[in-house]
CSV table of C-alpha atoms in Angstrom, one decimal:
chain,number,residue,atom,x,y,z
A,1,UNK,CA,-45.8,-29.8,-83.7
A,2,UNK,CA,-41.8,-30.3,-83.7
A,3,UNK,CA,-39.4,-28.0,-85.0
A,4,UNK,CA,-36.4,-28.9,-86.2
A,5,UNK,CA,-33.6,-26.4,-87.2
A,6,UNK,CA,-30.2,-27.6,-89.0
A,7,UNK,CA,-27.0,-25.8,-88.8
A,8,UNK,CA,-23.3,-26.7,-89.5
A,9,UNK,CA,-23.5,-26.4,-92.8
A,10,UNK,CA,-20.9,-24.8,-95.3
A,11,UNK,CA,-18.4,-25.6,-97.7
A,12,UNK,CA,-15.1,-27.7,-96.9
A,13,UNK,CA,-12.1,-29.1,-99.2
A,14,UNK,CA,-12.2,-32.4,-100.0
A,15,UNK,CA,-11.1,-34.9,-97.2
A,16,UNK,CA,-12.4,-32.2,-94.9
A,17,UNK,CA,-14.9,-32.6,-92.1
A,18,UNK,CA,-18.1,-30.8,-90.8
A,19,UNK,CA,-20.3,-31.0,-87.8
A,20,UNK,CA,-24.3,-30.7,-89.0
A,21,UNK,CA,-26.6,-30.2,-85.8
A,22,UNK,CA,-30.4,-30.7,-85.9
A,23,UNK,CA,-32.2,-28.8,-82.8
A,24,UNK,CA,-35.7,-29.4,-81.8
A,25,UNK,CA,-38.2,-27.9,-80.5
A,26,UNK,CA,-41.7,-28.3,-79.7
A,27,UNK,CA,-43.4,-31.6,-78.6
A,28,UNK,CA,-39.5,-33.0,-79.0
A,29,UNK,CA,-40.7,-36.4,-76.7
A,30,UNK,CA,-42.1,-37.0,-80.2
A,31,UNK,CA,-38.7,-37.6,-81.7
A,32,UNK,CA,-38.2,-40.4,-81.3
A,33,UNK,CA,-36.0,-41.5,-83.6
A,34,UNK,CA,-33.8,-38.9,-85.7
A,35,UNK,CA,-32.4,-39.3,-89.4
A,36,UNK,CA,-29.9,-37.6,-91.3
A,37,UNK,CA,-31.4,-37.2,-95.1
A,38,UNK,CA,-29.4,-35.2,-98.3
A,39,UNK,CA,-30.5,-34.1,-101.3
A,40,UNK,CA,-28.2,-33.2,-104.0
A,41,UNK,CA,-29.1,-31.2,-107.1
A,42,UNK,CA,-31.4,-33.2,-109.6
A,43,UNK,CA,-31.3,-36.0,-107.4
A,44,UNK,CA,-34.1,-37.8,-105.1
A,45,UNK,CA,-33.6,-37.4,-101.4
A,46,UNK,CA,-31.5,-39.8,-99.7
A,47,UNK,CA,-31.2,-41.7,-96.4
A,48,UNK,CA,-28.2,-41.1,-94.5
A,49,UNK,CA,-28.4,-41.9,-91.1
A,50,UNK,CA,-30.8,-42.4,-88.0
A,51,UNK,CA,-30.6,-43.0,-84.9
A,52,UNK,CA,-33.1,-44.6,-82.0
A,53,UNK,CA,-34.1,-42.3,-79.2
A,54,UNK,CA,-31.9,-43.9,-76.7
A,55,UNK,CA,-29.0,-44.0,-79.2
A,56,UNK,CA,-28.3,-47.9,-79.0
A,57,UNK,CA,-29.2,-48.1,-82.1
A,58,UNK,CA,-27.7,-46.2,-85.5
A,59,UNK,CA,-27.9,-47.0,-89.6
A,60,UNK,CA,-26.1,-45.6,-92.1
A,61,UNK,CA,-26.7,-45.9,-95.9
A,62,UNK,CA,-23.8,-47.6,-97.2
A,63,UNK,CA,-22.3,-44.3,-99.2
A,64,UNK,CA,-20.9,-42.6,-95.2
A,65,UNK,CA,-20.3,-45.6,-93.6
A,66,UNK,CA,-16.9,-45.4,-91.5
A,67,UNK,CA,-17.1,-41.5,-92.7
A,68,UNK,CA,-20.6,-40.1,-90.7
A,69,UNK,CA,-21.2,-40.6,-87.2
A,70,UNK,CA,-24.7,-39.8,-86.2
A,71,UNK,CA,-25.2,-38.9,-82.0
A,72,UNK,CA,-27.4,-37.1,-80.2
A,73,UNK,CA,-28.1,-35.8,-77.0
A,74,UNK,CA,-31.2,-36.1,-75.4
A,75,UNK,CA,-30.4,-33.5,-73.2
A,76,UNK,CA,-30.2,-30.7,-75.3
A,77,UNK,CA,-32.6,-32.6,-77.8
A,78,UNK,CA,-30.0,-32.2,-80.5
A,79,UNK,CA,-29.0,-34.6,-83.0
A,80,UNK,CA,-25.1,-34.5,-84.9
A,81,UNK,CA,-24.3,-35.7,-87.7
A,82,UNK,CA,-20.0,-35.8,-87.5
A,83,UNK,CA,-19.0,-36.3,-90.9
A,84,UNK,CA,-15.5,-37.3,-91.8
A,85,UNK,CA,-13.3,-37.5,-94.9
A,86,UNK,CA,-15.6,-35.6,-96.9
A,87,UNK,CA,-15.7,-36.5,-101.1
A,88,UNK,CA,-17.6,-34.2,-103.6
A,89,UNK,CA,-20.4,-36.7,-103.9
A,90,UNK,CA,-21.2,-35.8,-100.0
A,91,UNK,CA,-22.3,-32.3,-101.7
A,92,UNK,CA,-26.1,-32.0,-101.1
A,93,UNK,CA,-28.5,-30.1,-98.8
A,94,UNK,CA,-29.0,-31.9,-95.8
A,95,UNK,CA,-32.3,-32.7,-93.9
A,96,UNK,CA,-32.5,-33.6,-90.3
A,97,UNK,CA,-36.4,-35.7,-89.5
A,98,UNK,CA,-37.6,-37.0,-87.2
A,99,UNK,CA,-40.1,-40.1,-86.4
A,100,UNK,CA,-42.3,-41.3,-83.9
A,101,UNK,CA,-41.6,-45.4,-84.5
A,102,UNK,CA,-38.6,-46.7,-84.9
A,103,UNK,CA,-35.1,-46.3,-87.0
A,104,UNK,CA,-35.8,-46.1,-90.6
A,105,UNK,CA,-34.6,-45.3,-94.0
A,106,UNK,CA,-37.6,-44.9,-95.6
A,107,UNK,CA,-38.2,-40.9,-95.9
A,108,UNK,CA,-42.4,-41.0,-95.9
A,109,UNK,CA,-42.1,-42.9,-92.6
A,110,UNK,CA,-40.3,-39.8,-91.2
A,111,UNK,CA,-43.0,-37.0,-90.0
A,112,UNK,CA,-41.0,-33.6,-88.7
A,113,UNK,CA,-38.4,-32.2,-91.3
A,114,UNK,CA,-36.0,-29.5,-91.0
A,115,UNK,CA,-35.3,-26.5,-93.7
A,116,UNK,CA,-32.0,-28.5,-94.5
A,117,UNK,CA,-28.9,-26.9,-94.5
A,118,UNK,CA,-26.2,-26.6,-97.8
A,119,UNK,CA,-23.0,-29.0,-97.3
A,120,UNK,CA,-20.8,-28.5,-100.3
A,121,UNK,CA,-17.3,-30.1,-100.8
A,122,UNK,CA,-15.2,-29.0,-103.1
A,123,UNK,CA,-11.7,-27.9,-104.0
């Protein structure tokens, strides 16, 4: 019943930077909490960062920390995901979810998902 759209995507030089936006939609009192998840080719789909609903509260896998900032804006029930000094290994598809408990890493716990959006970083 939430509906959650990514965008910001694209491709950037190493060292670069990019601002990923999730907008939802729908029964948005639902998201609660919001997580930033990437998949890269061949590879399982990882945590990246979430945040609570009144933002006090943020966790970041230990691969952006210092590099990702994850915000969001009630408002205009948008999450960001600001990510700084992008390295090739940051090249992945990336997921924005959403969950009705609390901040998590664990992906099944998560119960809206967006279509993901490309991030590739390369020279």
């Amino acid at each position: 019943q939430v509906q959650l759209v990514e965008s910001g995507g694209g491709s950037v030089q190493p060292g670069g930077s990019l601002r990923l936006s999730c907008a939802a939609s729908g029964r948005t009192f639902r998201s609660y909490v919001m997580g930033w998840f990437r998949q890269a080719p061949g590879k399982e789909r990882e945590f990246v960062a979430a945040i609570s609903w009144s933002g006090s509260t943020t966790d970041y896998a230990d691969s952006v920390k210092g590099r990702f900032t994850i915000s969001r804006d009630n408002a205009k029930n948008t999450v960001y995901l600001q990510m700084n000094s992008l390295k090739p290994e940051d090249t992945a598809v990336y997921y924005c979810a959403a969950d009705r408990t609390r901040v998590t890493r664990v992906l099944a716990e998560y119960d809206y998902w967006g279509q993901g959006t490309q991030v590739t970083v390369s020279s």
